[in-house]
mmCIF file of C-alpha atoms in Angstrom:
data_model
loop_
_atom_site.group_PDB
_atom_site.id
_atom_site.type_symbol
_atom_site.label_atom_id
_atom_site.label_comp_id
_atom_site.label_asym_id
_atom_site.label_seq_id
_atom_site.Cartn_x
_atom_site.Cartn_y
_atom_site.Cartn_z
ATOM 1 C CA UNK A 27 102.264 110.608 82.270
ATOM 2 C CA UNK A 28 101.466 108.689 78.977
ATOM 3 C CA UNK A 29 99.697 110.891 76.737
ATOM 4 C CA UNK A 30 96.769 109.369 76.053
ATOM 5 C CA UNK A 31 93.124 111.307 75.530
ATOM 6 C CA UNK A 32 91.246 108.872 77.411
ATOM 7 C CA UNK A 33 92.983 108.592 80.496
ATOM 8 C CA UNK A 34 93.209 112.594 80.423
ATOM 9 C CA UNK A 35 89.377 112.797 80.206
ATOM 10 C CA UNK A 36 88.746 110.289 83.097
ATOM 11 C CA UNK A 37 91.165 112.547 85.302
ATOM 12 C CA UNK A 38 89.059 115.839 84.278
ATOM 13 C CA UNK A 39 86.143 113.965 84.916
ATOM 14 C CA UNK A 40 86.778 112.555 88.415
ATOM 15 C CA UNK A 41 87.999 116.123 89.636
ATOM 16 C CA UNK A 42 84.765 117.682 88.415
ATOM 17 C CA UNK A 43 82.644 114.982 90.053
ATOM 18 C CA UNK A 44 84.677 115.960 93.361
ATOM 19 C CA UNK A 45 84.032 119.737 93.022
ATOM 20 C CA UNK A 46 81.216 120.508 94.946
ATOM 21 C CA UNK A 47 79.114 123.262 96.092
ATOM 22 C CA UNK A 48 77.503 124.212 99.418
ATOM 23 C CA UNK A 49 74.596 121.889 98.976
ATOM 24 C CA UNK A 50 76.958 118.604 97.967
ATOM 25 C CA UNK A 51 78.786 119.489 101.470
ATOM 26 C CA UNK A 52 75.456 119.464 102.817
ATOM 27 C CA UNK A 53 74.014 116.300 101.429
ATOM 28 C CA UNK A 54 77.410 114.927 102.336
ATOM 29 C CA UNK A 55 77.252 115.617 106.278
ATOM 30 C CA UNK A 56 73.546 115.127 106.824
ATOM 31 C CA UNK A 57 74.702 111.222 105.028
ATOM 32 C CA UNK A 58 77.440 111.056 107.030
ATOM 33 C CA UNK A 59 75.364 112.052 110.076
ATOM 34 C CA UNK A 60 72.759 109.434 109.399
ATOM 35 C CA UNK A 61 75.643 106.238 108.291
ATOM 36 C CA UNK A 62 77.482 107.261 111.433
ATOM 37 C CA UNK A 63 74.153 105.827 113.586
ATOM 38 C CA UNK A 64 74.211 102.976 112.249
ATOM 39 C CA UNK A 65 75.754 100.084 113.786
ATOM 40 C CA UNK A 66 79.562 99.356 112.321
ATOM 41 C CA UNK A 67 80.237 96.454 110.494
ATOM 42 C CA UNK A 68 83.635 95.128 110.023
ATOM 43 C CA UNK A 69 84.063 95.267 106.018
ATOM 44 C CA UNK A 70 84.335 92.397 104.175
ATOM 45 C CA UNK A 71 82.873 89.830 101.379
ATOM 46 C CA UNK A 72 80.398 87.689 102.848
ATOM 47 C CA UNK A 73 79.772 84.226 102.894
ATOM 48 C CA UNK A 74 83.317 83.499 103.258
ATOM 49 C CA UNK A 75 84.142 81.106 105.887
ATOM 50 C CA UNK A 76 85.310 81.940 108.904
ATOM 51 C CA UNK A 77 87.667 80.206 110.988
ATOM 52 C CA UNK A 78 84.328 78.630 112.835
ATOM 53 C CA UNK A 79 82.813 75.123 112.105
ATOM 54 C CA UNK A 80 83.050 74.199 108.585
ATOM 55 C CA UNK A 81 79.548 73.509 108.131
ATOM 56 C CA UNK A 82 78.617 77.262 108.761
ATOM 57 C CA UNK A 83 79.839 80.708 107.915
ATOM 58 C CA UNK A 84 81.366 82.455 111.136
ATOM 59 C CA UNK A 85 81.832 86.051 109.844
ATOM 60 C CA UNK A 86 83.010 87.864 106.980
ATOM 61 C CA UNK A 87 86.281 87.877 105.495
ATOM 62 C CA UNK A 88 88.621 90.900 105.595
ATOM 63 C CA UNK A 89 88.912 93.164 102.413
ATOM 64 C CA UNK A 90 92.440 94.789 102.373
ATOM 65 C CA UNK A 91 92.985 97.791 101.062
ATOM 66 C CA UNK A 92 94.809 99.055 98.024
ATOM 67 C CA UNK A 93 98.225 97.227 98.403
ATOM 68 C CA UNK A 94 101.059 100.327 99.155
ATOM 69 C CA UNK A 95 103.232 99.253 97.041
ATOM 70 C CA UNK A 96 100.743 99.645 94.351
ATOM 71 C CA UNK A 97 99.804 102.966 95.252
ATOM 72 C CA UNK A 98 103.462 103.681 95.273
ATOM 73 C CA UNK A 99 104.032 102.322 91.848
ATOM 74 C CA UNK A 100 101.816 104.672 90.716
ATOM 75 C CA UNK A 101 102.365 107.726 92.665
ATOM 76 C CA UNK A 102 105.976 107.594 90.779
ATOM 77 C CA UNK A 103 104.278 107.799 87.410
ATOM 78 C CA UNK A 104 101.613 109.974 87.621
ATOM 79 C CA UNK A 105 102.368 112.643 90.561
ATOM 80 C CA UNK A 106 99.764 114.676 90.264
ATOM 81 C CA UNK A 107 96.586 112.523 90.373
ATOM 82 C CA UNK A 108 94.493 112.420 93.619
ATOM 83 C CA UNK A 109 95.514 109.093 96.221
ATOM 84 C CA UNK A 110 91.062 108.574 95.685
ATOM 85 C CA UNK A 111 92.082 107.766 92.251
ATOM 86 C CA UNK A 112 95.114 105.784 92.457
ATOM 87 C CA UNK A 113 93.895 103.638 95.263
ATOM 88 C CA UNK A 114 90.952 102.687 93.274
ATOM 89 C CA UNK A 115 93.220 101.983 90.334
ATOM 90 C CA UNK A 116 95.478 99.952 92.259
ATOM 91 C CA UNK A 117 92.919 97.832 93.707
ATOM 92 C CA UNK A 118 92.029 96.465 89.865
ATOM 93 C CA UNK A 119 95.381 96.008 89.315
ATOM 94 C CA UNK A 120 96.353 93.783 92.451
ATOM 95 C CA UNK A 121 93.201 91.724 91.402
ATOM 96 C CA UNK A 122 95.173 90.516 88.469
ATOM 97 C CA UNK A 123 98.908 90.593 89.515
ATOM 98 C CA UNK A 124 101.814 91.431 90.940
ATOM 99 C CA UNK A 125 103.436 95.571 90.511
ATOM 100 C CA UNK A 126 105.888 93.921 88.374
ATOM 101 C CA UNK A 127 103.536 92.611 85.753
ATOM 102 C CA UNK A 128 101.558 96.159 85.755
ATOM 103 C CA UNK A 129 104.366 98.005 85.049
ATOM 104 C CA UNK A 130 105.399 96.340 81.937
ATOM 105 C CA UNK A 131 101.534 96.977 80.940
ATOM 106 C CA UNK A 132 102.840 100.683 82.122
ATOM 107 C CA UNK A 133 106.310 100.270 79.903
ATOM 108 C CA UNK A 134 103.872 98.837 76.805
ATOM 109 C CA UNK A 135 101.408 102.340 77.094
ATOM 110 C CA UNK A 136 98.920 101.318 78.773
ATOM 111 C CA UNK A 137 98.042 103.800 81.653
ATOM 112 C CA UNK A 138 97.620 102.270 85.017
ATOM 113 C CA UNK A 139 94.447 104.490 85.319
ATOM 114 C CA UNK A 140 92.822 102.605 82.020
ATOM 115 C CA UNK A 141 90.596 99.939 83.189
ATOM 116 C CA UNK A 142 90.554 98.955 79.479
ATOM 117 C CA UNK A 143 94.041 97.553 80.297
ATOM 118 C CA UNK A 144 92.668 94.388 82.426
ATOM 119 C CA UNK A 145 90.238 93.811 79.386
ATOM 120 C CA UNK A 146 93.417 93.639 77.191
ATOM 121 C CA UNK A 147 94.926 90.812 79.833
ATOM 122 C CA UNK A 148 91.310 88.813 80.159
ATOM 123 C CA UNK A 149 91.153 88.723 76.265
ATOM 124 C CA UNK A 150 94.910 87.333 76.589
ATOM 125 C CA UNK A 151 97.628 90.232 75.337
ATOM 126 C CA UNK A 152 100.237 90.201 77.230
ATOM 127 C CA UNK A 153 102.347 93.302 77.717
ATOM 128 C CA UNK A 154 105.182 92.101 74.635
ATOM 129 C CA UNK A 155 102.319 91.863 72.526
ATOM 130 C CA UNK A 156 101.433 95.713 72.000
ATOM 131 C CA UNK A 157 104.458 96.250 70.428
ATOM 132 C CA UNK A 158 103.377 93.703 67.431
ATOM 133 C CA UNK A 159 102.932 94.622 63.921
ATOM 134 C CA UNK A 160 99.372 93.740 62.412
ATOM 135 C CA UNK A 161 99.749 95.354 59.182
ATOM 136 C CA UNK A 162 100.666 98.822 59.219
ATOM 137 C CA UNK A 163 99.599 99.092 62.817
ATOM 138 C CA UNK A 164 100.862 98.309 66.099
ATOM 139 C CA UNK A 165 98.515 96.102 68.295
ATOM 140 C CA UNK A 166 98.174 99.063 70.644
ATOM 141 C CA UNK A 167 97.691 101.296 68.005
ATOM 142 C CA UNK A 168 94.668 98.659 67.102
ATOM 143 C CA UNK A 169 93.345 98.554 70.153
ATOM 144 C CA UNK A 170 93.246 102.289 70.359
ATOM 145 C CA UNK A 171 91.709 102.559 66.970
ATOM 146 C CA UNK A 172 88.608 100.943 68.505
ATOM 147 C CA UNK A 173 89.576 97.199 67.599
ATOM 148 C CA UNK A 174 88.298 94.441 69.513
ATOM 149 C CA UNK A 175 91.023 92.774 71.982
ATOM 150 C CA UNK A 176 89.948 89.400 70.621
ATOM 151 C CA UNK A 177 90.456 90.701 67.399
ATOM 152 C CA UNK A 178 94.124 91.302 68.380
ATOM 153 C CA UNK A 179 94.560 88.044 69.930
ATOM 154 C CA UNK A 180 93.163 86.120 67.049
ATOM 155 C CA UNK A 181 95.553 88.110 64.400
ATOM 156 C CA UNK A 182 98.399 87.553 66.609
ATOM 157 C CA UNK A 183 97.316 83.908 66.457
ATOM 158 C CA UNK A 184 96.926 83.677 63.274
ATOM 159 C CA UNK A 185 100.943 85.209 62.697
ATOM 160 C CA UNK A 186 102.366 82.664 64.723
ATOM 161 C CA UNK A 187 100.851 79.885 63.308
ATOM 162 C CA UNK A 188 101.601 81.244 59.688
ATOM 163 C CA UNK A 189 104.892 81.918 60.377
ATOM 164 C CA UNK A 190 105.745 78.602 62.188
ATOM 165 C CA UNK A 191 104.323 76.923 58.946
#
């Protein structure tokens, strides 16, 4: 796994929230219990159109799950975190791209467990980026310093342009 404190301390903290005593496990069944009565919905986002009259909504569109290959993408670099975790990691990632753009995020050092990651790609890094010089520092090395992605991106920016002049 990339070595990285962060992604370290949101592992140690998920398995502690999941440790639970005799009272979680009973808080947990009597809510299980009392969901389990009430009438099933299929999941899904709603307002979506259905495949009904266009004027109306007929239903609710299907959520899929955490895409497998995904799941297995990151199963192969970080064995020994729980499927909870890497499901939930892999749905953020297939909201932004394919497996083969997340892994060269994953070949840059960024963790596919660090939501901070999809920040990077909103502000508009791209994977090649990290590896930049600003000054002394690396942009990831920036970016784990504490500096602001738009920071980055306006640095970077700024390089191109005054090297092209």
């Amino acid at each position: 796994m990339i070595e990285d404190p962060g992604v370290d301390a949101l592992i140690r903290q998920w398995s502690a929230e999941r440790a639970q005593n005799a009272e979680d496990d009973e808080i947990n069944r009597i809510t299980s219990d009392w969901i389990a009565e009430a009438p099933i919905a299929p999941p899904g986002i709603p307002g979506q159109r259905g495949s009904g009259s266009a004027g109306a909504a007929s239903g609710w569109a299907t959520v899929e799950p955490a895409d497998p290959g995904y799941v297995a993408a990151m199963r192969e670099r970080l064995p020994d975190v729980p499927d909870d975790l890497l499901a939930a990691a892999a749905s953020w990632w297939q909201l932004v791209g394919d497996v083969a753009e997340a892994e060269q995020w994953w070949e840059a050092g960024i963790s596919p467990l660090d939501q901070r990651a999809l920040d990077y790609r909103a502000a508009g890094l791209a994977p090649a980026d990290l590896g930049r010089r600003l000054g002394p520092l690396t942009v990831l090395e920036h970016l784990r310093r504490g500096s602001a992605p738009a920071w980055c991106v306006a640095r970077l920016a700024r390089q191109r342009r005054d090297g092209a002049a």
